Each structure stands twice: as structure tokens, then as C-alpha cells.
Amino acid sequence: MDRRSGSRPGGEVSWLTDRGRRRETNEDAAGGDPAREVYVVADGLGGLPGGEVASRLAVDSLLASLADLSRDGDAGSGLREAFRRADAAIRRAAASSPGLAGMGSTVVLAVAARGDWVVAHAGDSRAYLLRDGRLRPLTTDHNLAAELVAAGRITPDRGRDHPGQQIVTRMLGSATRCEPGIVRVHRRPGDRLLLCTDGLTGVVADGEIERVLATLGTPGACCRELVALANDAGGPDNVTVLVVDA
């Protein structure tokens, strides 16, 4: 279990990653730069070689690229370039070793920019915003089930249990260029931001996540409780959570 906590100009931040109850290794990774208010969570693709390597490369590459990100304008071009570099870094590493061939990683990140949070993601790692005690998803999963729902081919209820939940359609290190989804949301005092892997959301309902974020006093306490809930639900996957107070 890897745990980090700290403070930043606007408040506290904490992240926690755990391999869960059933996995032998942890293919998740997380990191942050509180001084620059940049935070990243990644999930190496299970079943592919080198998932642990891919997620760590994703986090390290994105943090390095975003250290000098211009906070003026919409920040979108800088984020897309950072994703391009991380994608290339994973591909280079995969090409350098047969044991790493085919590795990839989902990712979700948040960066502060001119009074806003700018969130970028690829895959099924998610971002949520807690505001006035209510939980709001900021990202839409990049997987086959979500695409079928968006196309009207299956209902949202069917999508929640569809096998396509396990088929990620965007990731760093894939054979095609990874285009991140980007959303911008204004920051308000009292807001709480959550970045997480599907090891949390696959077994813990949004209502429970909302309860934890709304009632516990610190990001660190939230992280510990969310990981405990995932493991109490069987811990079928690695789980990583990062919580930031505005």
C-alpha cells in the first residue's frame, strides 16, 4: 500500500493505492505536484504485460510534461501534448523489451488553471466533484459499453452490467493515437475532487462514494475509507484514490 498526503496553497491532498485482495501485483499508480496543483492516477491494463510499468511511466511522464504547462487559455493544447508524450514513452518502452509488448494504461488527471480544474482522461479511470454535498461525475468512461449507450444501442441500465465494461477503447500505449477527453469546471471553496481507478467504482456505488466524501473531514480519511470499502467488497482489483480539497 502506497500512501501520500500533503498540503497545497488551497487545501489538502492525499492519495492511496492498494493491490486489493485478489491481485498479486499492483498495476495502478498515482502521483502529484501539490505546488503546481497537478495530480495523476493511472491503471495499467490488467492481462497485458507490463501494466505496472505502463502506469508508472504514464504518471511520471505526465507530471514532467505538465510541470511547465501554461495556465493561460484553455490548457487543452498543453494537455494533449502531454498525453502524446506519455503515449510515446510507453510505446518506446514496449518496443524495447519483448516482455513489455502490448502494455498500456488508462489515466485521469487534474490540473488547476485560472480558478478552474481542468480534467483530462483516457479509459475508465474517473474524476468526480463533490459540491454542496452532492457527487457529480466529471468523466465518461472510454469503454465499449459506454460507447454502445451513447449510440443508443443499449440502455444505461444494461450498460452497467454489459461485458463491454471490460473493453477499454482509449488508453496510453495503444496502437492508435490516444485523444484525451477534457473537461473544465470552475473551482469553489468547499469543493472536493476525487480521481480514482475502476478498482473503486467497479465495486463501490456512487452513493457510497458521495457519503464518504461528504462526511469525512480530511482527504486522507476519505482515501483510507474508500480503499477499505473496495477491499470489503472483495477487493477484486487494484484500487487507487486521490482526493483534493479546493
Tab-separated table of C-alpha atoms in Angstrom:
chain	number	residue	atom	x	y	z
A	1	MET	CA	0.000	0.000	0.000
A	2	ASP	CA	1.377	3.386	-1.016
A	3	ARG	CA	0.084	6.449	0.794
A	4	ARG	CA	0.881	10.127	0.271
A	5	SER	CA	-0.581	13.197	1.956
A	6	GLY	CA	0.258	16.865	1.953
A	7	SER	CA	-0.956	20.413	1.760
A	8	ARG	CA	-1.106	22.962	-1.033
A	9	PRO	CA	-1.977	26.649	-1.273
A	10	GLY	CA	-5.718	25.948	-1.412
A	11	GLY	CA	-6.041	22.979	0.948
A	12	GLU	CA	-5.104	19.350	1.486
A	13	VAL	CA	-4.460	16.473	-0.893
A	14	SER	CA	-3.960	12.765	-0.286
A	15	TRP	CA	-3.670	9.642	-2.394
A	16	LEU	CA	-3.613	5.960	-1.640
A	17	THR	CA	-3.061	2.899	-3.826
A	18	ASP	CA	-3.582	-0.719	-2.799
A	19	ARG	CA	-3.283	-4.014	-4.687
A	20	GLY	CA	-6.606	-5.289	-3.337
A	21	ARG	CA	-7.443	-8.768	-2.107
A	22	ARG	CA	-7.069	-10.887	-5.241
A	23	ARG	CA	-4.217	-9.450	-7.313
A	24	GLU	CA	-0.604	-10.438	-6.746
A	25	THR	CA	0.786	-7.143	-8.057
A	26	ASN	CA	-0.384	-3.539	-8.139
A	27	GLU	CA	-0.659	-2.177	-11.684
A	28	ASP	CA	-2.086	1.172	-10.509
A	29	ALA	CA	-0.001	4.282	-9.936
A	30	ALA	CA	-0.612	7.798	-8.672
A	31	GLY	CA	1.356	10.969	-8.207
A	32	GLY	CA	1.067	14.685	-7.775
A	33	ASP	CA	2.809	18.020	-7.599
A	34	PRO	CA	0.930	19.971	-4.903
A	35	ALA	CA	2.932	23.153	-5.510
A	36	ARG	CA	1.792	23.235	-9.140
A	37	GLU	CA	-1.561	21.581	-8.399
A	38	VAL	CA	-1.179	18.722	-10.872
A	39	TYR	CA	-2.474	15.244	-9.953
A	40	VAL	CA	-2.476	11.967	-11.897
A	41	VAL	CA	-3.952	8.483	-11.403
A	42	ALA	CA	-3.253	5.608	-13.825
A	43	ASP	CA	-4.281	1.974	-14.174
A	44	GLY	CA	-2.048	-0.407	-16.115
A	45	LEU	CA	-4.156	-2.666	-18.291
A	46	GLY	CA	-4.824	-5.942	-16.482
A	47	GLY	CA	-3.973	-9.021	-18.504
A	48	LEU	CA	-1.416	-7.171	-20.590
A	49	PRO	CA	2.315	-7.460	-19.918
A	50	GLY	CA	3.940	-4.583	-18.167
A	51	GLY	CA	0.824	-2.948	-16.721
A	52	GLU	CA	2.768	-1.848	-13.663
A	53	VAL	CA	5.478	-0.326	-15.865
A	54	ALA	CA	2.943	1.412	-18.102
A	55	SER	CA	1.032	3.093	-15.277
A	56	ARG	CA	4.222	4.362	-13.641
A	57	LEU	CA	5.504	5.684	-16.965
A	58	ALA	CA	2.166	7.417	-17.547
A	59	VAL	CA	2.252	9.196	-14.193
A	60	ASP	CA	5.916	10.201	-14.382
A	61	SER	CA	5.734	11.388	-17.989
A	62	LEU	CA	2.580	13.435	-17.453
A	63	LEU	CA	3.894	15.088	-14.289
A	64	ALA	CA	7.133	16.003	-16.085
A	65	SER	CA	5.316	17.396	-19.124
A	66	LEU	CA	2.816	19.380	-17.067
A	67	ALA	CA	5.411	20.972	-14.800
A	68	ASP	CA	5.707	23.833	-17.282
A	69	LEU	CA	2.109	23.853	-18.534
A	70	SER	CA	0.833	27.317	-19.368
A	71	ARG	CA	-2.203	28.060	-17.210
A	72	ASP	CA	-3.406	30.760	-19.615
A	73	GLY	CA	-6.023	29.983	-22.237
A	74	ASP	CA	-7.880	26.668	-22.128
A	75	ALA	CA	-4.797	24.490	-21.348
A	76	GLY	CA	-6.194	21.911	-23.780
A	77	SER	CA	-3.330	22.019	-26.263
A	78	GLY	CA	-0.785	21.538	-23.483
A	79	LEU	CA	-2.703	18.598	-22.072
A	80	ARG	CA	-2.998	16.934	-25.465
A	81	GLU	CA	0.748	17.342	-25.997
A	82	ALA	CA	1.426	15.845	-22.554
A	83	PHE	CA	-0.736	12.846	-23.465
A	84	ARG	CA	1.123	12.495	-26.763
A	85	ARG	CA	4.466	12.388	-24.941
A	86	ALA	CA	3.249	9.869	-22.371
A	87	ASP	CA	1.788	7.705	-25.129
A	88	ALA	CA	5.115	7.803	-26.985
A	89	ALA	CA	7.087	6.980	-23.814
A	90	ILE	CA	5.001	3.863	-23.202
A	91	ARG	CA	5.296	2.764	-26.820
A	92	ARG	CA	9.087	3.214	-26.773
A	93	ALA	CA	9.398	1.173	-23.595
A	94	ALA	CA	7.162	-1.552	-25.030
A	95	ALA	CA	9.243	-1.714	-28.207
A	96	SER	CA	12.471	-2.008	-26.218
A	97	SER	CA	11.544	-5.239	-24.425
A	98	PRO	CA	9.551	-8.258	-25.647
A	99	GLY	CA	8.234	-8.726	-22.122
A	100	LEU	CA	6.546	-5.326	-22.252
A	101	ALA	CA	4.936	-5.686	-25.675
A	102	GLY	CA	1.314	-4.581	-25.724
A	103	MET	CA	1.360	-2.765	-22.387
A	104	GLY	CA	-0.898	0.227	-21.859
A	105	SER	CA	-2.553	2.353	-19.203
A	106	THR	CA	-5.706	4.293	-18.532
A	107	VAL	CA	-5.215	7.703	-16.934
A	108	VAL	CA	-7.119	10.544	-15.321
A	109	LEU	CA	-5.514	13.821	-14.262
A	110	ALA	CA	-6.486	17.210	-12.915
A	111	VAL	CA	-4.604	20.487	-13.145
A	112	ALA	CA	-5.503	23.858	-11.637
A	113	ALA	CA	-5.788	26.675	-14.168
A	114	ARG	CA	-7.075	30.195	-13.541
A	115	GLY	CA	-9.597	29.310	-10.875
A	116	ASP	CA	-10.718	26.095	-12.577
A	117	TRP	CA	-9.936	22.407	-12.547
A	118	VAL	CA	-9.086	21.057	-15.987
A	119	VAL	CA	-9.562	17.282	-16.083
A	120	ALA	CA	-8.207	15.022	-18.836
A	121	HIS	CA	-8.654	11.277	-19.107
A	122	ALA	CA	-8.406	8.180	-21.275
A	123	GLY	CA	-10.047	4.885	-20.402
A	124	ASP	CA	-12.197	4.071	-17.387
A	125	SER	CA	-10.331	5.824	-14.590
A	126	ARG	CA	-12.672	8.560	-13.370
A	127	ALA	CA	-12.915	12.038	-11.880
A	128	TYR	CA	-15.729	13.153	-9.578
A	129	LEU	CA	-16.548	16.508	-7.984
A	130	LEU	CA	-18.304	16.783	-4.625
A	131	ARG	CA	-20.090	20.143	-4.364
A	132	ASP	CA	-22.618	21.114	-1.703
A	133	GLY	CA	-22.700	17.510	-0.544
A	134	ARG	CA	-23.630	16.103	-3.961
A	135	LEU	CA	-21.385	13.936	-6.126
A	136	ARG	CA	-21.017	14.798	-9.794
A	137	PRO	CA	-19.117	12.671	-12.352
A	138	LEU	CA	-16.760	14.739	-14.494
A	139	THR	CA	-15.707	11.995	-16.915
A	140	THR	CA	-17.404	9.432	-19.132
A	141	ASP	CA	-15.729	6.035	-19.417
A	142	HIS	CA	-13.954	5.216	-22.657
A	143	ASN	CA	-15.115	1.623	-22.974
A	144	LEU	CA	-17.305	-0.359	-25.323
A	145	ALA	CA	-20.324	-0.358	-23.026
A	146	ALA	CA	-20.312	3.442	-22.706
A	147	GLU	CA	-19.997	3.812	-26.472
A	148	LEU	CA	-22.960	1.491	-27.035
A	149	VAL	CA	-25.033	3.527	-24.568
A	150	ALA	CA	-24.024	6.792	-26.268
A	151	ALA	CA	-25.014	5.339	-29.642
A	152	GLY	CA	-28.417	4.306	-28.287
A	153	ARG	CA	-27.781	0.617	-28.925
A	154	ILE	CA	-28.219	-0.391	-25.282
A	155	THR	CA	-29.857	1.298	-22.296
A	156	PRO	CA	-27.824	2.886	-19.476
A	157	ASP	CA	-29.097	0.172	-17.111
A	158	ARG	CA	-27.902	-2.549	-19.491
A	159	GLY	CA	-24.598	-0.743	-19.915
A	160	ARG	CA	-23.750	-1.005	-16.229
A	161	ASP	CA	-23.530	-4.805	-16.437
A	162	HIS	CA	-22.521	-5.151	-20.084
A	163	PRO	CA	-19.363	-7.189	-20.898
A	164	GLY	CA	-18.158	-4.135	-22.818
A	165	GLN	CA	-17.342	-2.529	-19.464
A	166	GLN	CA	-14.135	-4.570	-19.614
A	167	ILE	CA	-13.136	-3.414	-23.113
A	168	VAL	CA	-11.279	-0.101	-22.870
A	169	THR	CA	-11.419	1.908	-26.096
A	170	ARG	CA	-8.821	4.575	-25.265
A	171	MET	CA	-5.537	4.146	-23.434
A	172	LEU	CA	-1.970	5.340	-23.439
A	173	GLY	CA	0.250	2.932	-25.358
A	174	SER	CA	-2.415	1.646	-27.735
A	175	ALA	CA	-1.880	1.083	-31.436
A	176	THR	CA	-3.861	4.218	-32.252
A	177	ARG	CA	-3.310	7.796	-31.134
A	178	CYS	CA	-4.751	8.468	-27.685
A	179	GLU	CA	-7.000	11.538	-27.708
A	180	PRO	CA	-7.913	12.553	-24.145
A	181	GLY	CA	-11.344	13.624	-23.054
A	182	ILE	CA	-11.037	17.090	-21.499
A	183	VAL	CA	-13.483	18.937	-19.244
A	184	ARG	CA	-13.134	22.218	-17.350
A	185	VAL	CA	-15.028	23.039	-14.159
A	186	HIS	CA	-14.897	26.164	-12.008
A	187	ARG	CA	-13.456	25.687	-8.520
A	188	ARG	CA	-15.426	26.781	-5.474
A	189	PRO	CA	-14.462	26.853	-1.785
A	190	GLY	CA	-15.631	23.647	-0.148
A	191	ASP	CA	-15.347	21.546	-3.304
A	192	ARG	CA	-13.704	18.128	-3.084
A	193	LEU	CA	-12.188	16.428	-6.146
A	194	LEU	CA	-11.726	12.657	-6.494
A	195	LEU	CA	-9.581	10.834	-9.064
A	196	CYS	CA	-9.831	7.038	-8.987
A	197	THR	CA	-9.341	3.776	-10.853
A	198	ASP	CA	-12.082	1.283	-11.629
A	199	GLY	CA	-10.963	-0.832	-8.693
A	200	LEU	CA	-13.095	1.589	-6.660
A	201	THR	CA	-16.020	2.304	-8.968
A	202	GLY	CA	-16.393	-1.307	-10.061
A	203	VAL	CA	-17.435	-2.382	-6.558
A	204	VAL	CA	-18.438	0.770	-4.628
A	205	ALA	CA	-21.603	2.606	-5.665
A	206	ASP	CA	-21.573	6.335	-6.341
A	207	GLY	CA	-23.900	6.842	-3.375
A	208	GLU	CA	-21.339	5.337	-1.009
A	209	ILE	CA	-18.556	7.400	-2.554
A	210	GLU	CA	-20.694	10.510	-2.060
A	211	ARG	CA	-21.318	9.629	1.585
A	212	VAL	CA	-17.612	9.215	2.307
A	213	LEU	CA	-16.553	12.416	0.578
A	214	ALA	CA	-19.369	14.420	2.170
A	215	THR	CA	-18.933	13.241	5.752
A	216	LEU	CA	-15.240	12.602	6.420
A	217	GLY	CA	-13.120	15.545	7.411
A	218	THR	CA	-9.855	15.137	5.508
A	219	PRO	CA	-8.681	13.811	2.136
A	220	GLY	CA	-6.559	11.234	3.943
A	221	ALA	CA	-9.537	9.875	5.868
A	222	CYS	CA	-11.547	9.735	2.637
A	223	CYS	CA	-8.817	7.777	0.860
A	224	ARG	CA	-8.498	5.230	3.646
A	225	GLU	CA	-12.250	4.674	3.848
A	226	LEU	CA	-12.733	4.359	0.087
A	227	VAL	CA	-9.953	1.777	-0.212
A	228	ALA	CA	-11.375	-0.116	2.774
A	229	LEU	CA	-14.815	-0.181	1.140
A	230	ALA	CA	-13.358	-1.584	-2.079
A	231	ASN	CA	-11.499	-4.292	-0.190
A	232	ASP	CA	-14.523	-5.088	1.988
A	233	ALA	CA	-16.432	-5.664	-1.262
A	234	GLY	CA	-13.949	-8.392	-2.149
A	235	GLY	CA	-11.065	-6.284	-3.438
A	236	PRO	CA	-11.144	-7.908	-6.891
A	237	ASP	CA	-8.843	-5.316	-8.437
A	238	ASN	CA	-6.113	-2.871	-7.553
A	239	VAL	CA	-7.649	0.332	-6.199
A	240	THR	CA	-6.276	3.867	-6.239
A	241	VAL	CA	-7.897	7.067	-4.993
A	242	LEU	CA	-6.689	10.673	-4.884
A	243	VAL	CA	-8.688	13.352	-3.053
A	244	VAL	CA	-8.070	17.104	-3.242
A	245	ASP	CA	-9.835	19.815	-1.255
A	246	ALA	CA	-10.381	23.112	-3.084
